[in-house]
XYZ file of C-alpha atoms in Angstrom:
589
model
C -1.815 -2.346 8.058
C -1.671 -6.207 8.389
C 0.005 -7.769 5.382
C -2.927 -10.231 4.989
C -5.302 -7.478 4.042
C -3.637 -6.877 0.709
C -3.825 -10.473 -0.206
C -7.434 -10.756 0.931
C -8.353 -7.954 -1.532
C -7.827 -10.638 -4.141
C -10.613 -12.691 -2.538
C -13.006 -10.480 -4.516
C -11.605 -11.086 -7.950
C -13.877 -11.324 -10.913
C -12.860 -14.109 -13.344
C -13.745 -14.989 -16.907
C -14.003 -18.679 -17.775
C -15.961 -21.538 -16.229
C -13.966 -23.345 -13.461
C -13.425 -26.945 -12.545
C -12.521 -28.555 -9.238
C -8.783 -28.290 -8.546
C -7.449 -30.653 -5.866
C -3.775 -30.837 -6.651
C -1.379 -28.072 -7.730
C -0.330 -27.897 -11.352
C 3.117 -26.694 -10.195
C 5.183 -26.560 -7.087
C 7.988 -23.862 -7.115
C 10.520 -23.833 -4.360
C 11.609 -20.406 -3.109
C 15.261 -19.516 -2.305
C 14.155 -18.260 1.072
C 11.005 -17.736 3.093
C 8.807 -15.101 1.558
C 8.193 -11.838 3.379
C 5.659 -10.465 0.910
C 4.044 -11.163 -2.545
C 2.031 -9.286 -5.048
C 0.270 -10.073 -8.293
C 1.147 -8.035 -11.360
C -1.333 -7.094 -14.148
C 0.307 -9.707 -16.335
C -0.762 -12.398 -13.746
C 2.850 -13.050 -12.602
C 3.694 -13.165 -8.883
C 6.271 -10.868 -7.473
C 7.870 -12.366 -4.417
C 10.177 -10.663 -1.955
C 12.507 -12.640 0.436
C 15.260 -11.390 2.734
C 17.819 -12.387 0.135
C 16.235 -11.817 -3.301
C 13.435 -10.382 -5.502
C 11.946 -12.808 -7.914
C 9.083 -13.263 -10.332
C 7.033 -16.433 -10.570
C 5.311 -17.420 -13.842
C 2.235 -19.522 -13.108
C 1.736 -20.467 -16.729
C 5.186 -22.098 -17.016
C 5.330 -23.202 -13.459
C 8.803 -21.724 -13.130
C 10.627 -18.753 -11.682
C 10.764 -16.205 -14.481
C 13.824 -14.470 -13.008
C 15.561 -13.853 -9.682
C 17.645 -10.890 -8.516
C 19.874 -11.888 -5.593
C 21.292 -8.300 -5.355
C 17.897 -6.865 -4.496
C 17.395 -7.800 -0.840
C 15.006 -7.039 2.061
C 12.399 -5.417 -0.050
C 8.860 -4.637 1.171
C 5.596 -4.548 -0.766
C 5.524 -0.826 -0.584
C 9.018 -0.539 -2.265
C 8.066 -2.470 -5.339
C 5.458 -1.648 -8.067
C 4.743 -3.116 -11.466
C 3.710 -0.468 -13.971
C 0.351 -1.494 -15.391
C 0.436 -1.918 -19.186
C 4.178 -1.403 -19.169
C 7.115 -3.826 -19.187
C 8.652 -2.057 -16.116
C 8.794 -3.093 -12.503
C 9.798 -0.157 -10.224
C 11.914 -0.739 -7.172
C 12.634 1.854 -4.501
C 16.020 1.296 -2.839
C 16.356 2.687 0.716
C 19.702 2.637 2.535
C 18.118 2.840 6.033
C 17.231 5.396 8.688
C 20.689 6.559 9.489
C 22.016 7.177 5.964
C 18.608 7.912 4.644
C 19.481 7.753 0.878
C 16.970 6.764 -1.681
C 17.028 5.835 -5.322
C 14.842 4.015 -7.831
C 15.452 1.443 -10.495
C 13.284 -0.045 -13.341
C 13.499 -3.746 -14.036
C 12.338 -5.431 -17.326
C 9.412 -7.670 -16.422
C 10.452 -10.466 -18.757
C 14.200 -10.664 -17.815
C 14.593 -8.822 -14.465
C 17.423 -6.811 -15.902
C 17.897 -3.205 -14.747
C 16.682 -0.869 -17.469
C 17.472 2.391 -15.501
C 18.638 3.523 -12.070
C 18.294 7.020 -10.562
C 21.120 8.609 -8.529
C 20.954 8.243 -4.741
C 19.570 11.198 -2.885
C 19.213 12.041 0.798
C 15.482 11.756 1.558
C 12.499 9.463 1.741
C 10.411 8.105 -1.102
C 6.677 8.701 -0.469
C 5.136 7.073 -3.477
C 5.497 6.037 -7.121
C 2.594 6.671 -9.581
C 2.976 5.528 -13.220
C 1.286 7.632 -15.901
C -1.732 5.813 -17.533
C 0.277 5.097 -20.717
C 3.176 3.580 -18.612
C 5.768 5.764 -20.379
C 6.628 7.867 -17.245
C 6.437 7.528 -13.476
C 5.796 10.251 -11.000
C 7.932 9.980 -7.783
C 6.900 11.893 -4.733
C 9.695 12.234 -2.149
C 10.760 14.187 0.893
C 14.287 15.443 0.291
C 16.633 16.948 2.842
C 19.972 17.747 1.151
C 20.955 19.784 -0.857
C 17.282 20.597 -1.465
C 14.631 20.666 1.219
C 10.922 20.022 0.738
C 8.543 17.580 -0.829
C 9.181 17.189 -4.561
C 7.368 15.689 -7.475
C 9.743 14.220 -10.044
C 8.766 12.746 -13.395
C 11.084 9.963 -14.865
C 11.016 8.361 -18.258
C 10.346 4.676 -17.673
C 12.413 3.577 -20.659
C 15.627 5.254 -19.693
C 15.209 6.511 -16.135
C 15.917 10.064 -17.358
C 14.504 12.810 -15.140
C 12.035 14.834 -17.212
C 11.362 17.447 -14.566
C 11.252 18.111 -10.807
C 8.912 20.460 -8.957
C 8.818 21.433 -5.287
C 5.212 21.069 -4.219
C 5.384 21.640 -0.400
C 7.784 22.816 2.293
C 9.532 20.080 4.444
C 6.929 17.926 6.146
C 4.298 19.991 4.392
C 2.215 16.910 3.404
C 0.663 14.571 5.990
C 2.117 11.091 5.740
C 0.811 7.758 6.957
C 2.290 4.399 8.049
C 3.028 2.477 4.763
C 0.720 -0.453 4.088
C 2.741 -3.569 5.035
C 5.090 -1.636 7.207
C 5.736 -3.130 10.645
C 6.850 -1.827 14.018
C 10.501 -2.527 13.324
C 10.459 -1.408 9.669
C 8.249 1.646 9.966
C 7.968 3.618 6.769
C 5.824 6.643 6.097
C 4.190 7.284 2.769
C 1.075 8.757 1.037
C -1.144 5.600 1.420
C -3.703 7.582 3.477
C -4.322 9.942 0.524
C -6.129 9.420 -2.787
C -3.821 8.760 -5.672
C -2.886 11.560 -8.201
C -5.312 12.066 -11.025
C -3.794 11.933 -14.543
C -5.431 13.490 -17.635
C -3.749 14.207 -21.033
C -1.116 16.876 -20.253
C -1.870 17.368 -16.545
C -1.547 15.610 -13.191
C -3.659 16.697 -10.223
C -2.185 16.163 -6.765
C -4.765 15.889 -3.864
C -2.507 16.173 -0.820
C -3.007 19.764 0.455
C -6.152 20.499 -1.517
C -5.781 20.181 -5.270
C -2.728 21.168 -7.296
C -2.414 20.959 -11.119
C 1.092 20.336 -12.675
C 1.863 20.461 -16.392
C 2.993 16.901 -17.357
C 5.379 18.105 -19.974
C 7.341 20.693 -17.934
C 6.299 20.158 -14.276
C 5.315 23.809 -13.966
C 2.492 24.554 -11.609
C -0.728 25.492 -13.424
C -2.744 26.267 -10.351
C -3.043 25.364 -6.641
C -6.163 25.480 -4.487
C -5.441 24.849 -0.820
C -7.909 23.222 1.572
C -7.778 20.425 4.164
C -8.190 16.931 2.875
C -6.759 13.994 4.856
C -7.842 12.900 8.282
C -5.007 12.608 10.761
C -5.754 8.998 11.687
C -8.126 7.562 9.125
C -6.787 6.451 5.663
C -8.474 7.718 2.383
C -11.295 9.294 4.456
C -12.040 11.777 1.632
C -13.237 11.303 -1.883
C -11.024 10.920 -4.927
C -11.267 13.972 -7.332
C -13.553 13.483 -10.239
C -13.396 15.395 -13.473
C -16.535 16.023 -15.555
C -16.521 18.492 -18.400
C -14.685 21.676 -17.396
C -15.088 21.009 -13.666
C -13.177 19.079 -11.054
C -15.372 17.930 -8.113
C -13.371 17.126 -5.016
C -13.818 16.952 -1.204
C -12.040 18.185 1.849
C -13.000 17.872 5.491
C -16.783 18.024 5.601
C -17.199 19.959 2.309
C -17.428 19.477 -1.439
C -15.612 21.746 -3.913
C -16.314 22.597 -7.538
C -13.120 23.842 -9.199
C -12.564 25.308 -12.649
C -10.464 22.807 -14.525
C -8.455 25.343 -16.499
C -7.749 27.964 -13.787
C -8.176 26.255 -10.458
C -10.671 28.860 -9.419
C -13.173 27.668 -6.751
C -16.601 27.968 -8.321
C -18.352 26.932 -5.136
C -17.905 25.193 -1.753
C -20.766 23.285 -0.203
C -22.014 23.995 3.383
C -19.945 22.116 5.858
C -21.300 18.740 6.991
C -20.557 18.112 10.653
C -20.168 14.624 12.363
C -20.222 16.187 15.798
C -19.824 19.450 17.566
C -16.024 19.710 16.831
C -15.378 17.440 13.897
C -16.284 17.383 10.132
C -18.041 14.472 8.324
C -16.058 12.166 6.066
C -17.050 12.641 2.533
C -16.160 9.392 0.855
C -17.592 9.673 -2.641
C -18.407 12.436 -5.045
C -20.567 11.418 -8.063
C -21.643 14.072 -10.586
C -24.488 13.109 -12.868
C -26.529 15.573 -14.952
C -27.430 18.705 -12.960
C -26.688 16.978 -9.686
C -23.692 15.943 -7.641
C -24.345 13.000 -5.313
C -22.260 12.792 -2.230
C -21.774 9.818 0.030
C -21.176 10.524 3.761
C -19.233 8.199 6.057
C -18.085 4.572 5.794
C -15.513 2.197 7.116
C -11.954 3.572 7.137
C -8.660 2.134 8.387
C -7.297 3.781 11.525
C -3.588 3.620 11.535
C -3.411 4.243 15.270
C -5.718 1.365 16.339
C -4.763 -0.771 13.208
C -8.394 -1.554 12.660
C -11.320 -0.420 10.481
C -13.822 1.847 12.134
C -17.237 3.166 11.095
C -17.186 6.936 10.623
C -20.599 8.637 10.993
C -22.765 10.292 9.891
C -23.955 7.831 7.216
C -26.040 9.093 4.341
C -26.357 10.784 0.869
C -26.441 14.474 -0.111
C -27.667 15.706 -3.496
C -26.069 19.054 -4.494
C -26.928 21.436 -7.244
C -24.123 21.055 -9.795
C -24.198 24.755 -10.714
C -24.355 26.305 -7.247
C -23.432 23.566 -4.655
C -26.747 24.198 -2.852
C -28.350 21.203 -1.189
C -31.266 19.658 -3.140
C -31.991 16.906 -0.591
C -30.351 14.731 2.022
C -30.767 11.201 3.328
C -29.363 10.512 6.818
C -31.322 7.347 7.727
C -28.552 4.890 6.847
C -27.704 2.687 9.842
C -24.755 0.631 11.007
C -22.940 0.684 7.612
C -23.010 2.098 4.151
C -21.915 0.926 0.650
C -20.654 2.922 -2.308
C -23.242 4.866 -4.278
C -24.254 3.292 -7.613
C -26.194 5.333 -10.279
C -28.944 3.436 -12.120
C -30.083 5.783 -14.814
C -32.459 3.189 -16.269
C -34.294 2.983 -13.003
C -33.797 6.707 -12.273
C -32.219 6.056 -8.928
C -29.076 6.408 -6.950
C -28.695 3.115 -5.039
C -26.937 2.269 -1.731
C -27.252 -0.222 1.077
C -26.891 0.049 4.790
C -26.734 -2.894 7.197
C -30.538 -3.514 6.886
C -31.895 -2.612 3.484
C -31.245 -1.872 -0.133
C -32.315 1.662 -0.931
C -33.029 3.373 -4.310
C -33.487 7.188 -4.092
C -35.192 9.028 -6.860
C -32.544 10.946 -8.873
C -35.114 13.667 -9.721
C -36.164 14.245 -6.033
C -36.301 17.886 -4.905
C -36.600 19.317 -1.360
C -36.366 15.888 0.339
C -35.055 12.437 -0.539
C -37.721 10.304 -2.164
C -36.976 6.519 -1.999
C -38.387 4.604 -5.016
C -37.629 1.286 -3.208
C -36.599 0.191 0.307
C -36.086 -3.606 0.160
C -34.980 -5.535 3.320
C -31.756 -7.400 2.922
C -32.246 -11.184 2.491
C -28.816 -12.591 3.359
C -29.234 -16.326 3.842
C -27.772 -16.399 7.293
C -29.203 -13.162 8.659
C -29.060 -13.112 12.505
C -32.269 -12.623 14.369
C -32.561 -10.619 17.461
C -32.920 -13.842 19.572
C -29.742 -15.244 18.041
C -27.815 -12.025 18.557
C -28.855 -12.029 22.254
C -27.915 -15.657 22.623
C -24.481 -14.869 21.077
C -23.953 -12.019 23.554
C -24.161 -9.258 20.965
C -26.493 -6.446 21.921
C -28.004 -3.896 19.613
C -26.030 -1.157 21.306
C -22.572 -2.609 20.822
C -20.421 -4.247 18.215
C -21.016 -3.766 14.524
C -24.433 -2.354 15.002
C -23.017 0.964 16.371
C -19.256 0.913 16.448
C -18.096 -0.628 13.164
C -15.406 -3.255 12.958
C -13.446 -2.077 15.929
C -16.564 -2.355 18.112
C -17.278 -5.787 16.704
C -13.812 -6.943 17.773
C -14.146 -5.519 21.239
C -17.528 -7.334 21.439
C -15.734 -10.625 20.742
C -16.847 -11.153 17.147
C -14.338 -13.869 16.625
C -14.899 -15.736 19.853
C -17.752 -18.012 18.652
C -18.800 -19.185 15.205
C -22.334 -17.870 15.427
C -21.130 -14.404 16.142
C -19.429 -14.401 12.748
C -22.861 -14.569 11.156
C -23.410 -10.838 11.594
C -22.764 -9.188 8.208
C -22.867 -5.740 6.743
C -22.808 -4.981 2.960
C -19.783 -2.905 1.933
C -19.883 -2.831 -1.883
C -22.393 -2.589 -4.743
C -21.148 -3.846 -8.123
C -23.038 -3.423 -11.423
C -23.863 -6.747 -13.057
C -25.718 -5.978 -16.356
C -29.195 -4.798 -15.363
C -28.684 -6.230 -11.868
C -26.612 -5.271 -8.843
C -24.180 -7.573 -6.933
C -24.223 -6.833 -3.220
C -21.020 -7.919 -1.403
C -20.764 -8.419 2.307
C -18.092 -9.676 4.644
C -19.214 -13.205 3.862
C -22.320 -12.948 1.708
C -23.089 -12.313 -1.958
C -26.467 -11.290 -3.187
C -27.777 -10.554 -6.691
C -30.505 -7.857 -6.717
C -32.895 -6.952 -9.561
C -33.623 -3.198 -9.156
C -36.408 -3.270 -11.732
C -38.380 -6.084 -10.042
C -37.044 -4.969 -6.712
C -36.301 -8.503 -5.557
C -33.290 -10.740 -4.652
C -32.451 -13.256 -7.422
C -30.097 -15.282 -5.274
C -28.114 -15.027 -2.098
C -25.184 -17.127 -0.920
C -23.327 -17.409 2.329
C -19.596 -18.274 2.490
C -18.583 -18.545 6.209
C -15.204 -17.406 7.253
C -12.590 -20.106 8.047
C -12.930 -21.260 11.630
C -10.517 -20.208 14.412
C -8.717 -17.775 12.126
C -10.000 -14.346 12.658
C -10.344 -13.946 8.895
C -13.921 -12.702 9.158
C -12.663 -9.287 10.085
C -9.951 -9.387 7.456
C -12.451 -10.335 4.783
C -14.658 -7.319 5.762
C -11.578 -5.093 5.537
C -10.702 -6.558 2.151
C -14.170 -5.871 0.828
C -14.088 -2.369 2.250
C -10.787 -1.694 0.526
C -12.156 -3.181 -2.723
C -15.114 -0.840 -2.604
C -12.925 2.175 -1.916
C -10.307 1.505 -4.533
C -12.403 -0.006 -7.363
C -15.979 1.008 -7.189
C -15.969 4.465 -5.449
C -13.384 6.278 -7.522
C -14.625 7.324 -11.015
C -11.494 9.177 -11.952
C -11.077 10.574 -15.474
C -7.863 9.089 -16.727
C -6.822 7.361 -19.874
C -6.391 3.538 -20.066
C -3.005 1.922 -20.710
C -4.166 0.611 -24.155
C -6.915 1.974 -26.286
C -7.159 -1.020 -28.614
C -5.928 -4.491 -29.094
C -3.805 -3.383 -32.032
C -2.172 -0.870 -29.851
C -1.547 -3.468 -27.144
C -0.047 -5.853 -29.729
C 2.232 -3.103 -31.053
C 3.347 -2.161 -27.572
C 3.946 -5.785 -26.601
C 6.022 -6.620 -29.706
C 8.344 -3.761 -28.896
C 8.697 -4.113 -25.241
C 7.682 -7.348 -23.503
C 10.350 -9.628 -25.021
C 9.714 -13.330 -24.341
C 6.279 -12.333 -22.791
C 4.963 -10.508 -25.925
C 2.354 -13.146 -26.901
C 1.394 -13.738 -23.291
C 0.884 -10.021 -22.646
C -1.283 -9.677 -25.776
C -3.454 -12.645 -24.809
C -3.903 -11.062 -21.330
C -5.137 -7.786 -22.757
C -7.583 -9.463 -25.080
C -8.952 -11.512 -22.216
C -9.795 -8.420 -20.198
C -12.130 -7.233 -22.900
C -14.505 -10.177 -22.370
C -17.434 -10.473 -19.975
C -16.766 -11.665 -16.464
C -18.975 -14.231 -14.849
C -17.285 -15.716 -11.776
C -16.255 -14.377 -8.380
C -13.745 -15.951 -5.941
C -14.077 -15.982 -2.170
C -12.018 -17.137 0.769
C -14.242 -19.399 2.863
C -14.584 -22.659 4.868
C -14.454 -25.595 2.539
C -15.247 -29.280 3.105
C -13.783 -32.128 1.031
C -14.752 -35.536 2.290
C -14.122 -35.652 6.097
C -11.669 -32.622 5.902
C -12.604 -28.967 6.431
C -10.540 -25.839 6.330
C -9.866 -22.543 4.675
C -10.040 -22.604 0.842
C -10.925 -20.648 -2.218
C -14.310 -21.135 -3.893
C -15.458 -19.911 -7.311
C -18.991 -18.761 -7.377
C -21.136 -18.181 -10.551
C -22.413 -14.648 -10.873
C -25.361 -16.041 -12.871
C -26.928 -18.117 -10.118
C -24.659 -17.888 -6.998
C -23.735 -21.595 -7.303
C -20.171 -22.871 -6.684
C -18.232 -23.694 -9.794
C -15.006 -24.850 -8.268
C -12.826 -24.753 -5.165
C -9.294 -25.349 -3.788
C -8.734 -26.568 -0.249
C -5.776 -24.867 1.366
C -6.133 -26.049 4.964
C -4.308 -22.984 6.263
C -5.822 -20.930 9.115
C -4.549 -17.734 7.569
C -3.348 -18.434 4.026
C -1.054 -16.304 2.039
C -2.273 -16.398 -1.533
C -3.151 -14.449 -4.765
C -5.771 -15.153 -7.424
C -5.102 -14.248 -11.010
C -8.310 -12.675 -12.176
C -7.754 -13.213 -15.860
C -6.482 -16.861 -16.227
C -8.251 -18.374 -13.224
C -4.968 -19.181 -11.452
C -4.300 -19.392 -7.711
C -0.892 -18.938 -6.191
C -0.620 -20.261 -2.691
C 2.446 -19.654 -0.570
C 2.806 -22.942 1.464
C 4.445 -21.922 4.733
C 5.957 -19.081 2.742
C 8.693 -21.501 1.509
C 7.153 -22.652 -1.812
C 4.530 -21.485 -4.307
C 1.739 -23.938 -5.239
C 0.044 -23.006 -8.440
C -3.584 -24.189 -9.094
C -5.598 -23.705 -12.233
C -9.389 -23.581 -12.067
C -10.142 -24.174 -15.708
């Protein structure tokens, strides 16, 4: 997957305080070598990898927090900060010929090694911290002396192995090209699957169906096998959701209700086909009351073509929670589909396709009954005449083939073609709903059934970022708004956070506590990457938009065709990698 997609995910960051215009950086931090990747941690600090070092940039102080010259040639998929924990995990890999792997944990405040695991012959597939940050689950393919796919739980304070369980035979789990992995550094991992689901005492693995492991001992509680992942499309199945004593999950073209205690299949829905020989992609499972709402289709990343594509059919199923029998279905969605959003106050399940906002009666029976069907009112909507003038027909491009079709149709060849937009995410905003498109935001009042405001933020010219922004929004919808997993949070109270910080975060104790307290407040600003004009100069930049009225509240001109950047969603701070050789830090407040 192109490296820029990960950074563009941060273009849809919700921020807290009012912002001001920022024209000059508050700090300029020289890097020891050209950056190959960067990632924002939950503390708002920027991890940067170069060929010669791993380092952490502190935007508040404007300095490098620490630098490890002995950790070289890392990639983004090898490094992971444990949310709510003072540990940064690093997977070491000796190379394809020796094929030895080990992991180490670094203290986030000092960069010092807290623990290191013994090298093993094999391949690390993924690191997944437990919600409390006290342990990390490592999935690996081992060759010698053991063979198979193993789940190993490590204590993050000491690196001690708590348990190891063989979960599949060698190559028994489908792997995908790692995000950020290139042709000359190809690595395979589990990025095409949904993440494990943690609950107190149990972890559920979704790779070959659903498997439950005891978190204390690693023993297998139960294993229900069925086909999940698509061979080409990443995350083209729904994340498992726990409600009461049942796990609701999806495989290829079907939904499963599974007894939480025993793993017994209570029911399996009828198969939903996308064609004569293929199953539909079930991208969201949403239980509510006596009904399970199911989203069909969506945009998924194809690792073979390295592009997002629209997987049909597009629509919604309502299944009886007790039996799995179909209550009603809606298959009229066209040319795109957002996540499903339940609005109990309005009694509807809401979605949007490329043309209208739709609210379906949650109490419908026999057939889908829309309570409202409101045409989209994006400010720069393309008319049929404009589309024809731009050379985009209604039987090509985004209207039928998703993003891959749009690229084949020359979406980036002319500015007016970039005006075509499709909503990809619905976000609750109080009693209203924020509708996010590739380059539009719209606030919708479902009670009054009207658009309160709509704003257009055109993609930077001559950059091809229009496609990447759509991909970023699609990923945001998939990872943030479509998965309602039942797992505990890192901290349950501010007092608990303070206690944890005082014990573990060292020089960053006060900073970590303030960060947690800030996350509890309301959010009222959204950041987007767009074309910005300042005086006589135009170029790519970051604009802050008020969620109250859609008006701009601040901006930073970057002037880079394809900028590498990260936005700190808590402190309103922008990290921009200028030519990948230095970090410029801007503050919007």
